[in-house]
Short mmCIF file of C-alpha atoms (C1' of nucleotides) in Angstrom, two decimals:
data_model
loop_
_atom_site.label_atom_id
_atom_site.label_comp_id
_atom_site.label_asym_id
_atom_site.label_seq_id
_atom_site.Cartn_x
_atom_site.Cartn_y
_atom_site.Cartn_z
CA UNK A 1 -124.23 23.20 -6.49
CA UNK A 2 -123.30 23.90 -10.26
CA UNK A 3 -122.03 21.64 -13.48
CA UNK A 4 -118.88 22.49 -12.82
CA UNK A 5 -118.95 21.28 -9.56
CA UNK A 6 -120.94 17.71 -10.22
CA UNK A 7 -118.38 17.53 -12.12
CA UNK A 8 -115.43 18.04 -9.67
CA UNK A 9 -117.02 15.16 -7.34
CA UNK A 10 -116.97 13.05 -10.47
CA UNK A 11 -113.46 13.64 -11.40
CA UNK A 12 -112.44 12.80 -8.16
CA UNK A 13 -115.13 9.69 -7.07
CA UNK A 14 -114.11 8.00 -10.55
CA UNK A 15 -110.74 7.56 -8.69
CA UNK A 16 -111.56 7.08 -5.02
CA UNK A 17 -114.92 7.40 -3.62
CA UNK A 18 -114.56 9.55 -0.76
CA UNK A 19 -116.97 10.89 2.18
CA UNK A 20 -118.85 13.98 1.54
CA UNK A 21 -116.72 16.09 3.91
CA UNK A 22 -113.73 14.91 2.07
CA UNK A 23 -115.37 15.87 -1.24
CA UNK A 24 -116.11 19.16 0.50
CA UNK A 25 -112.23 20.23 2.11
CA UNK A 26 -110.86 19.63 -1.75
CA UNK A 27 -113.85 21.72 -3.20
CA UNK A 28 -113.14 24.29 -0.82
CA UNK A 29 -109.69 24.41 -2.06
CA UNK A 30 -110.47 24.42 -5.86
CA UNK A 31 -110.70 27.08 -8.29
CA UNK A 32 -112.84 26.98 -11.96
CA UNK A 33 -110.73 28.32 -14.39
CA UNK A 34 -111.30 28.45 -18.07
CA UNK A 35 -108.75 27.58 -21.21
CA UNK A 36 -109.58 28.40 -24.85
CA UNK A 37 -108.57 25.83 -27.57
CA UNK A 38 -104.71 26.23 -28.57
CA UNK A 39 -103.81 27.98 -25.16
CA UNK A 40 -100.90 26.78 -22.99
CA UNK A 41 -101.64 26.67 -19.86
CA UNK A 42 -98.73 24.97 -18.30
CA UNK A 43 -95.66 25.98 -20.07
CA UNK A 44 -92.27 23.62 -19.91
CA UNK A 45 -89.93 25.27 -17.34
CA UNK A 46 -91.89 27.55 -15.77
CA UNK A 47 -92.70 27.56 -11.84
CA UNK A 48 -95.64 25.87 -11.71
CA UNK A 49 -97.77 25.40 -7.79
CA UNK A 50 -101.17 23.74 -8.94
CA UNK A 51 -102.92 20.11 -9.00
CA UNK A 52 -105.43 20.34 -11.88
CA UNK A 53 -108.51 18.41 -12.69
CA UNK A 54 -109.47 18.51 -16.13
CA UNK A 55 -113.72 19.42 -16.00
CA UNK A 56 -114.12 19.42 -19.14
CA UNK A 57 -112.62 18.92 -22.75
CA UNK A 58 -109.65 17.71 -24.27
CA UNK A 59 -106.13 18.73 -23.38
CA UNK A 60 -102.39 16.81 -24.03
CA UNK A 61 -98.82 17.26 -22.65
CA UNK A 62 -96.06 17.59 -24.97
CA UNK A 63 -92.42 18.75 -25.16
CA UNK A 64 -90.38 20.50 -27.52
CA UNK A 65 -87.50 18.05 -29.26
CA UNK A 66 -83.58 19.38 -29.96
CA UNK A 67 -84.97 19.76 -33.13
CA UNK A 68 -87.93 22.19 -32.35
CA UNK A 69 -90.51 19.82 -32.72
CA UNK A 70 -93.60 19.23 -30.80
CA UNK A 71 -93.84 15.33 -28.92
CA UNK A 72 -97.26 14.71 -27.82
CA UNK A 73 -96.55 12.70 -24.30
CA UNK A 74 -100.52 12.05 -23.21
CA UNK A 75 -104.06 12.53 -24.08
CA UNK A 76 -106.14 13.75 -21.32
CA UNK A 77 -110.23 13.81 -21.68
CA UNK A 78 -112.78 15.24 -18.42
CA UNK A 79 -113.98 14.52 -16.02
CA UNK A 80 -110.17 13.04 -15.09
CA UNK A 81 -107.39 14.40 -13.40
CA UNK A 82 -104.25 15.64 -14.76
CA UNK A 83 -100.47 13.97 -13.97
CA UNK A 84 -99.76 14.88 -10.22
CA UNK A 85 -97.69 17.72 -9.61
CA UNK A 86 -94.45 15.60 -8.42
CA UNK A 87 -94.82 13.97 -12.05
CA UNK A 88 -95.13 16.82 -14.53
CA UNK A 89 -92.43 19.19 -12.12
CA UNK A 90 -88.75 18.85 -11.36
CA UNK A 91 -87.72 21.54 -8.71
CA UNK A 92 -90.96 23.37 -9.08
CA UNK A 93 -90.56 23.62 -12.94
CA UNK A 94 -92.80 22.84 -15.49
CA UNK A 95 -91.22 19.40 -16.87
CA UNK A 96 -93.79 19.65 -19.92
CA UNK A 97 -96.34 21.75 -21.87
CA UNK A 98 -99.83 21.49 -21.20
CA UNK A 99 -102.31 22.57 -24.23
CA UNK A 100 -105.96 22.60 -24.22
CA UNK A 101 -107.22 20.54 -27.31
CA UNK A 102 -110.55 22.06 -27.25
CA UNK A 103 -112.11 24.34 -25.25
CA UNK A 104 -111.92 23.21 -21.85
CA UNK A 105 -112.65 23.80 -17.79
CA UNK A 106 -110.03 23.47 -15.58
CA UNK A 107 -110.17 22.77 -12.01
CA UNK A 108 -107.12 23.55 -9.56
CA UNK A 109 -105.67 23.81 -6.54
CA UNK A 110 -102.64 24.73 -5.03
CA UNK A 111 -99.94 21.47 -4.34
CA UNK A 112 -98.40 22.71 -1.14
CA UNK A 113 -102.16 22.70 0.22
CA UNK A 114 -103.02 19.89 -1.31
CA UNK A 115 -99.89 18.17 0.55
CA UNK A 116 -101.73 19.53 3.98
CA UNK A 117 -104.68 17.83 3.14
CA UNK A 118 -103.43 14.59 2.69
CA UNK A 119 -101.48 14.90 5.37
CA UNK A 120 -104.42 15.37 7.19
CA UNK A 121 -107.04 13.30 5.85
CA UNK A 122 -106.35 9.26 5.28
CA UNK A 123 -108.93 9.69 3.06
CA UNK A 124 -107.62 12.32 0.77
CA UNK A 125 -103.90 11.02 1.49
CA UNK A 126 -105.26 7.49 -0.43
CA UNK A 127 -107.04 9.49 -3.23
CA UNK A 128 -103.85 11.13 -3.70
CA UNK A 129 -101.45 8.24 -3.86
CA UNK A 130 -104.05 6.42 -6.17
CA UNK A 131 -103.75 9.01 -8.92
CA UNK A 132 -100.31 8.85 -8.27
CA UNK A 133 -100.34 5.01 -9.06
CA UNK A 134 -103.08 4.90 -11.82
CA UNK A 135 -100.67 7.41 -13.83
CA UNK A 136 -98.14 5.01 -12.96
CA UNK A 137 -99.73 2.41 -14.71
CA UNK A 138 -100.72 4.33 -17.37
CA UNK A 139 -96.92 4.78 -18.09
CA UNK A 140 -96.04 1.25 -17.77
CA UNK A 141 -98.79 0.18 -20.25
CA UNK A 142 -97.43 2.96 -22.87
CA UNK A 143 -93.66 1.88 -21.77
CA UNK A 144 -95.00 -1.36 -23.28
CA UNK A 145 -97.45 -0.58 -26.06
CA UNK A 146 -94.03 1.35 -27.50
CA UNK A 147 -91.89 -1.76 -26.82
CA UNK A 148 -94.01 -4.82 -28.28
CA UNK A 149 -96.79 -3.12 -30.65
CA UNK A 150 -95.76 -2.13 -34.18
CA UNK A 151 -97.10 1.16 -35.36
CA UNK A 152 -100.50 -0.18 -36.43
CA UNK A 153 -101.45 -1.19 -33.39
CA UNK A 154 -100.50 1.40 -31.41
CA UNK A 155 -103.03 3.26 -33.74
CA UNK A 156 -106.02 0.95 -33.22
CA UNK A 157 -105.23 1.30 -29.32
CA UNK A 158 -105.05 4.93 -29.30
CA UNK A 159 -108.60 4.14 -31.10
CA UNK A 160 -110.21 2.37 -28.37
CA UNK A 161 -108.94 4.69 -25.71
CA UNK A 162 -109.44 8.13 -27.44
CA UNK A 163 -112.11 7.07 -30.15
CA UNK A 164 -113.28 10.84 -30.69
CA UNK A 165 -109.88 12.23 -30.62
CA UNK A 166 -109.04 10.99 -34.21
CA UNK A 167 -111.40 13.96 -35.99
CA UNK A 168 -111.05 16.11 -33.72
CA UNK A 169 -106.95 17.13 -33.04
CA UNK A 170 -104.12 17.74 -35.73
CA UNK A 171 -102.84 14.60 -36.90
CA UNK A 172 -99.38 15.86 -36.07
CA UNK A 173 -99.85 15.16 -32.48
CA UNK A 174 -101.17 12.02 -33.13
CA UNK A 175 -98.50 10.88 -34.83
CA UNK A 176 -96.34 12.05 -32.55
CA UNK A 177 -97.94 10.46 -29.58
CA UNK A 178 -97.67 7.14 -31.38
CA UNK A 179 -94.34 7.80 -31.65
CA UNK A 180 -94.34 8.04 -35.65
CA UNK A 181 -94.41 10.74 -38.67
CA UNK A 182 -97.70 12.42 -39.71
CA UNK A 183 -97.14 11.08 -43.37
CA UNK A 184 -96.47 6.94 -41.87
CA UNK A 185 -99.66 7.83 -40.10
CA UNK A 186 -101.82 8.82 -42.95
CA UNK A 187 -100.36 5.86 -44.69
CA UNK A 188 -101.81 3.83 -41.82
CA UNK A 189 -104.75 5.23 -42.04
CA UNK A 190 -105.57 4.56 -45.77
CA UNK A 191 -104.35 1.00 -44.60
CA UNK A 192 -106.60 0.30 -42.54
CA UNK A 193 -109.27 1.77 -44.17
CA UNK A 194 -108.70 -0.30 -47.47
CA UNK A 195 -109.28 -3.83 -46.06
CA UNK B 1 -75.09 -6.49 11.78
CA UNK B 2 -73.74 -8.51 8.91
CA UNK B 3 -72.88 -7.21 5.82
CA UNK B 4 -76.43 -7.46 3.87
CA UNK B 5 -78.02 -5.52 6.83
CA UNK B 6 -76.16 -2.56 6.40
CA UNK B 7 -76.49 -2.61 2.59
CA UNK B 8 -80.09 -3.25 3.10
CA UNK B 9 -80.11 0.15 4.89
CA UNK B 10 -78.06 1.97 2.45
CA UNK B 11 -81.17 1.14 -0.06
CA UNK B 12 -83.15 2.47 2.50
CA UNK B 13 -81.20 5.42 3.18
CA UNK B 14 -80.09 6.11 -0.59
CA UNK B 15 -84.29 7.03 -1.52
CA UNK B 16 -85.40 8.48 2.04
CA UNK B 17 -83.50 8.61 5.32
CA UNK B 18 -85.28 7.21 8.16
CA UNK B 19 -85.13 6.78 12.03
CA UNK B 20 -82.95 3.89 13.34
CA UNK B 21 -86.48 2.11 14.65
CA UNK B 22 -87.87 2.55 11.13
CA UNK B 23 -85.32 0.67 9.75
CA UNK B 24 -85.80 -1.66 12.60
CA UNK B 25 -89.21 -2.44 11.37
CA UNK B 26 -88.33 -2.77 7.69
CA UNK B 27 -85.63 -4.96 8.92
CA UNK B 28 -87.57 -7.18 10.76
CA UNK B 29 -89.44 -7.90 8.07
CA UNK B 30 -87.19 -8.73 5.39
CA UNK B 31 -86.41 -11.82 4.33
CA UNK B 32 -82.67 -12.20 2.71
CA UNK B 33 -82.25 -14.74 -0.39
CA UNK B 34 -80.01 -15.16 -3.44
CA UNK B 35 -80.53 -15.64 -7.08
CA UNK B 36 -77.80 -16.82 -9.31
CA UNK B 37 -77.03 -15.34 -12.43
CA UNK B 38 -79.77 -16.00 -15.49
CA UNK B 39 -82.26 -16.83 -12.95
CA UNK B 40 -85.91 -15.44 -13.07
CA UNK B 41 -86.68 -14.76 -9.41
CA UNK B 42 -90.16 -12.89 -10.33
CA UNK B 43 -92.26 -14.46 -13.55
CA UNK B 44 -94.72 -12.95 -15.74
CA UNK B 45 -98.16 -13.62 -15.28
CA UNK B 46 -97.16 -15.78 -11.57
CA UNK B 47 -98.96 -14.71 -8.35
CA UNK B 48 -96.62 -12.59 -6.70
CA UNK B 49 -96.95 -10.90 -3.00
CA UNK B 50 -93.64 -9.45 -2.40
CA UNK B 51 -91.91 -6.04 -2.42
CA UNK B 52 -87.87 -6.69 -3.17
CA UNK B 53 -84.80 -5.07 -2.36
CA UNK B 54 -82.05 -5.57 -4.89
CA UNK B 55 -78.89 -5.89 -2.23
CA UNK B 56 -76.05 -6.62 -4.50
CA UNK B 57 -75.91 -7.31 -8.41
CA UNK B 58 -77.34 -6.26 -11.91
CA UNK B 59 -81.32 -7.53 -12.82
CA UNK B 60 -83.48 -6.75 -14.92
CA UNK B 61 -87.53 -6.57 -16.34
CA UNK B 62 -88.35 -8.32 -19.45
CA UNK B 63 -91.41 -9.22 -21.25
CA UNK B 64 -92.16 -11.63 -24.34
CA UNK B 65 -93.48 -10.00 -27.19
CA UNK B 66 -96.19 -11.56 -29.26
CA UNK B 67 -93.58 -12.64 -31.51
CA UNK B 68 -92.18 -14.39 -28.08
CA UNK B 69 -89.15 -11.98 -28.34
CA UNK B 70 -87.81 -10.83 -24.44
CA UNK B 71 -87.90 -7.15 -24.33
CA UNK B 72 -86.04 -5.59 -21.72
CA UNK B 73 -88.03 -3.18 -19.84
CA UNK B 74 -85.75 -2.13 -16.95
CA UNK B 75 -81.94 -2.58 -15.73
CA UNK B 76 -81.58 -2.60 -11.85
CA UNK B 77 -78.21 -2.16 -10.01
CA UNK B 78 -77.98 -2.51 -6.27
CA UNK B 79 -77.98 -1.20 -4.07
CA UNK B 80 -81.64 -0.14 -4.67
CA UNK B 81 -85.36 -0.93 -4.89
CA UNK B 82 -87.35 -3.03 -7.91
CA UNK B 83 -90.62 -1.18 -9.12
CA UNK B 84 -92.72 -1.45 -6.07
CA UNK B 85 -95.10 -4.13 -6.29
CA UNK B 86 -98.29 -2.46 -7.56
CA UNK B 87 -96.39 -1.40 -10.74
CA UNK B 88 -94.97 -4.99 -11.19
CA UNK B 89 -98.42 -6.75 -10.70
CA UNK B 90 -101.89 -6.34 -12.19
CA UNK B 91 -104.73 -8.64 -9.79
CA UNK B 92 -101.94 -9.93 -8.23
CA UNK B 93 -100.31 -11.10 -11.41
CA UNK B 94 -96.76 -9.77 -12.03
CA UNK B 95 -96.66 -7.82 -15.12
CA UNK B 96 -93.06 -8.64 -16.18
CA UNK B 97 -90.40 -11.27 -15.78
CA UNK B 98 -87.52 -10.43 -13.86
CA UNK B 99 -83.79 -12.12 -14.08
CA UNK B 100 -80.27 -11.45 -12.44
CA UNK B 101 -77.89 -10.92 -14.58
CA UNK B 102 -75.65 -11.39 -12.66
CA UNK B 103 -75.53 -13.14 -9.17
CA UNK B 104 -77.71 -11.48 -6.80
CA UNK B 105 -79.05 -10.63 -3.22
CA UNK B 106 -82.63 -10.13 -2.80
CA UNK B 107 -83.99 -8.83 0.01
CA UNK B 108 -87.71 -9.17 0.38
CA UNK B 109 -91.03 -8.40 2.37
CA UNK B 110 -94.51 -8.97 2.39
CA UNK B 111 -96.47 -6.35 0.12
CA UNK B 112 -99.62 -6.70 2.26
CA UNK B 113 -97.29 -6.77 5.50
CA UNK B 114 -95.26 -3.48 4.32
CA UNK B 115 -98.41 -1.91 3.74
CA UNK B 116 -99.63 -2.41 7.12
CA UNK B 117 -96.01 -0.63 7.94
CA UNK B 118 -96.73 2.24 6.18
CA UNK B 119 -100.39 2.74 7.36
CA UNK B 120 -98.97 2.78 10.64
CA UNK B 121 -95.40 4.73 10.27
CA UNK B 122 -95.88 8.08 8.33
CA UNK B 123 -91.77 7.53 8.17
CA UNK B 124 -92.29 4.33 6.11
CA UNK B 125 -95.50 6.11 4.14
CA UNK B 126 -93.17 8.71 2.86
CA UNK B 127 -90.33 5.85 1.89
CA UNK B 128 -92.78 3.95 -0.25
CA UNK B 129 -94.21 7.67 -1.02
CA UNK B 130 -90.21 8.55 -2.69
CA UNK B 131 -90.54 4.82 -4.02
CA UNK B 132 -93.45 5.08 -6.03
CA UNK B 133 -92.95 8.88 -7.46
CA UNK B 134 -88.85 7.97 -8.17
CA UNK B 135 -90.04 4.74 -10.30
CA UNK B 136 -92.51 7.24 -11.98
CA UNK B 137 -89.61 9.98 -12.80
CA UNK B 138 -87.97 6.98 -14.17
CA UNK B 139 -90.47 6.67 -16.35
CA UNK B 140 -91.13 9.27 -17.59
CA UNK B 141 -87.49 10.10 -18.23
CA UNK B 142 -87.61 6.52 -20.16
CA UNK B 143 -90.56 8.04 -22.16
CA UNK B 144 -89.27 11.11 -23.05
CA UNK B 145 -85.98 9.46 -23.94
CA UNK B 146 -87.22 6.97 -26.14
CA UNK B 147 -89.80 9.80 -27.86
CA UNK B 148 -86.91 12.96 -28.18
CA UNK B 149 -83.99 10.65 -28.77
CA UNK B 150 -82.30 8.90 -31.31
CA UNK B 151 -81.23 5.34 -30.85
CA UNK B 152 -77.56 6.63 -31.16
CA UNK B 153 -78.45 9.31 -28.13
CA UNK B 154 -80.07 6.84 -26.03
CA UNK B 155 -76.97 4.67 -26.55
CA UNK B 156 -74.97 6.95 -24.85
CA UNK B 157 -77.45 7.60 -22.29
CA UNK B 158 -77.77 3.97 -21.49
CA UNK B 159 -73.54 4.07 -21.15
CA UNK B 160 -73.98 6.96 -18.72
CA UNK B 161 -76.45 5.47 -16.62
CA UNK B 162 -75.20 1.70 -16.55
CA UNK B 163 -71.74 2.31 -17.38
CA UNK B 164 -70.84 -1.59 -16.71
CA UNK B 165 -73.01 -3.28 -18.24
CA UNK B 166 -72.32 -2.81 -21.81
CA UNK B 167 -69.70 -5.40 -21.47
CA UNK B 168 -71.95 -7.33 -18.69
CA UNK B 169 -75.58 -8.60 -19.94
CA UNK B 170 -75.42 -9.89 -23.55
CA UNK B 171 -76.76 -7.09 -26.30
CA UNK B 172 -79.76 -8.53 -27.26
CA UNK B 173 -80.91 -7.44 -23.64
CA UNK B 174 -79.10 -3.99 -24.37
CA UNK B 175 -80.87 -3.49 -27.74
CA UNK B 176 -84.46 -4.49 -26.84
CA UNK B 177 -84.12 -1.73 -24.13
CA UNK B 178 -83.23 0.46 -26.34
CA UNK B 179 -85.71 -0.30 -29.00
CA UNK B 180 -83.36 -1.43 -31.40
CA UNK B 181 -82.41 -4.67 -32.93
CA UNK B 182 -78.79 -6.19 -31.78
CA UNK B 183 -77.68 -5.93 -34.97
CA UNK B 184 -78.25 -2.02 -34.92
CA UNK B 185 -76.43 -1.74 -31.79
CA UNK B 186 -73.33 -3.25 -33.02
CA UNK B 187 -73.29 -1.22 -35.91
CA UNK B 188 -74.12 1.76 -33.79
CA UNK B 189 -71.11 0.61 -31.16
CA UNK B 190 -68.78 0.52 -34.45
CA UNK B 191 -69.77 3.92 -35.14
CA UNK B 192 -69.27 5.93 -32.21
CA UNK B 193 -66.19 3.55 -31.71
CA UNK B 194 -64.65 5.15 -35.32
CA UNK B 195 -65.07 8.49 -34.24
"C1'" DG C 1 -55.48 -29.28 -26.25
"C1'" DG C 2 -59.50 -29.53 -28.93
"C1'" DC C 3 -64.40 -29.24 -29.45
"C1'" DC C 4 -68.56 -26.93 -28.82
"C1'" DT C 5 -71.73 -23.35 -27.85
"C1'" DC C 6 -72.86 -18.66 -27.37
"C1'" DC C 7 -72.41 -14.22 -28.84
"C1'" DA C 8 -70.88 -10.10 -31.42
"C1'" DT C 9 -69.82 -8.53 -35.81
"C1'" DT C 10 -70.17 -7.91 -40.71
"C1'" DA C 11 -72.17 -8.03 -45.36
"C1'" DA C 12 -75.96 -8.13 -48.65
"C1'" DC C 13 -80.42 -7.37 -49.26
"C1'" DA C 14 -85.38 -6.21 -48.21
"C1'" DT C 15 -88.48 -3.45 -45.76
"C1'" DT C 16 -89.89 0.19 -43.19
"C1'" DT C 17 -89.94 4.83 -42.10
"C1'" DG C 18 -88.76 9.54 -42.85
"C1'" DT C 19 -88.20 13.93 -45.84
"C1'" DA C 20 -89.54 17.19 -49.19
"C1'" DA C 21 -92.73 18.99 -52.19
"C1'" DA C 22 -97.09 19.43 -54.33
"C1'" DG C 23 -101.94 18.98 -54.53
"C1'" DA C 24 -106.65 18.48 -52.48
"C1'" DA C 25 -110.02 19.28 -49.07
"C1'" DG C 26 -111.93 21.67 -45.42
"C1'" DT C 27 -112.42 26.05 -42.37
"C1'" DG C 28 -112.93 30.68 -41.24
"C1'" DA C 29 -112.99 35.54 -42.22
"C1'" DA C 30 -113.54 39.64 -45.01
"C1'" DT D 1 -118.48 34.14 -52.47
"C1'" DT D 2 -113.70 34.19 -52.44
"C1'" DC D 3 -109.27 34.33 -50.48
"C1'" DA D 4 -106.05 32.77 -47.17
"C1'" DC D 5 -104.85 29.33 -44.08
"C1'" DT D 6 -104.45 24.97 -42.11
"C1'" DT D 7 -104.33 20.15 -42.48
"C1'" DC D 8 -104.45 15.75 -44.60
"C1'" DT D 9 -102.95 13.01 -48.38
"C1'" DT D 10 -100.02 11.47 -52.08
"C1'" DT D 11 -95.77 10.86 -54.71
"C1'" DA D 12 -90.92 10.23 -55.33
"C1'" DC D 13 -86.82 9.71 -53.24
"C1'" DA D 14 -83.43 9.17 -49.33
"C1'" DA D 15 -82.03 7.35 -45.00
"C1'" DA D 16 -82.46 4.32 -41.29
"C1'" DT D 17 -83.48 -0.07 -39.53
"C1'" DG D 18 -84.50 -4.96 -39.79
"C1'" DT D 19 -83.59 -9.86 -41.66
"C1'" DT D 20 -80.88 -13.54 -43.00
"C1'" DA D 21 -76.73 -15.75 -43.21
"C1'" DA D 22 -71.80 -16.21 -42.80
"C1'" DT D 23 -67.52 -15.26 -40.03
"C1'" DG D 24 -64.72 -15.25 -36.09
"C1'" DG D 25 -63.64 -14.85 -31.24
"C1'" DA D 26 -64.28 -16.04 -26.12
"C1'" DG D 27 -65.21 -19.17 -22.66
"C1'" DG D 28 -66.73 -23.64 -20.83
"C1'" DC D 29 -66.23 -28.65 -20.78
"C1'" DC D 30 -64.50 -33.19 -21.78
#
DNA sequence: GGCCTCCATTAACATTTGTAAAGAAGTGAA
DNA sequence: TTCACTTCTTTACAAATGTTAATGGAGGCC
């Protein structure tokens, strides 16, 4: 068994532990693909069949605003798994962009399978539906970091949960995750930094 | 069947159709009860084991800012479903208040007991299935919105979406789910009214 | 009817946040 | 090394949004 796949059974056993055989019908199912840094590898409104699990690296989901711009939506870092199909697709297209940050590994599978399986398997059914609800929560807890925190500490949370990502992608897409223009971001930044 | 039965089932029905003896079991299990208008029938932070149907009637989800501000979260019109319980609760702890605005009828079950329903009834697995991945389109649409849009667009968004209550819940509830302060709404309301 | 409370609106002002433009710092390639 | 490119920061200014306080209307209650 390779990295790559160590690293499949951790992506998946950080979410819910399941029995070797279980482990085994996804693997069988799953294909190691690559994506360079910058590359799009789900692009907004195009058909789109695959679960992913993100190996490796850094990748985020964004949108393009009326006004051309770029939104960052989420952050994702390996071993995890991406947003479930049914969240990132409406009628089998593409709802956002998906960009690797860095270079990255990619793990994926076809949806309609992946369906069979859980239809199948309790097992992978519950794995399934607990991605499903940790992304879920995820939402809620940004629904509310937007609603109650000011700008600053929406920054010091990004922080704690991304702590590398600060040095390491444009501060464009920060900003725009935190729902605020590069410049208020770099004026944050000195902020903070001066106390 | 009274009245509340069959509206019961159009909730039901209205998110995914199910066999007669389905609804049966749901049925059986429900437990009917009012709230009166300004009452808060689910309270942050309380121990809370229930999954709720909203019958008749306008609610909503609120939290209190650190500032001890409510922001409104969510609007609810029946005849529908609230979040399901494992996006309302965190250890068993709801997450968020929530309050008719105006009179209501709740329907409600036992979130344990449901589960036990849908382990058993692949029907009622698919139901709470739709549930979960609806109140997840939600919010992401909610995300997006609030990221893409200005506070002008989401205005009229809002007046798509809950065309009666603009002149229904008082617009301090309005504003805080839009992310604006009352006093921007009105002028916004004067605005779009000039045109 | 008259009083009272709640709520929406408006105005004046302060603060925050965004925009545009220019400069500085770092990166990569020829 | 040097040039081109990207990105982060800074400045000055404009626009949007929030705060406080005053006004006026609607509805409930005695």
């Amino acid at each position: 068994m390779d990295h790559s796949e160590n690293t499949l059974r951790d992506c998946i056993q950080a979410i819910f532990p399941m029995s070797a055989s279980a482990n085994a019908e996804i693997r069988r199912r799953v294909e190691f693909l690559p994506a360079a840094r910058g590359e799009v590898f789900i692009k907004q409104e195009a058909a789109n069949r695959y679960e992913y699990f993100l190996i490796e690296g850094v990748c985020r989901s964004f949108l393009i605003d009326p006004q051309g711009e770029e939104i960052t939506i989420s952050f994702f870092q390996g071993a995890s798994v991406l947003s479930p199909h049914s969240v990132r697709t409406v009628r089998e297209r593409s709802f956002y962009n998906f960009q690797a940050c860095t270079d990255i590994l990619l793990g994926r599978l076809d949806a309609a399978n992946f369906m069979q399986l859980m239809i199948a398997h309790p097992e992978v059914r519950d794995f399934g539906n607990t991605v499903m609800r940790l992304e879920l929560m995820r939402k809620v807890e940004r629904e509310v970091g937007l609603a109650v925190l000011t700008a600053r500490e929406r920054l010091l949370k990004f922080r704690e949960q991304f702590s590398m990502l600060e040095n390491l992608v444009p501060h464009t897409q920060i900003a725009s995750y935190l729902g605020i223009s590069a410049i208020s971001l770099s004026r944050l930044r000195s902020d903070i930094a001066r106390e």
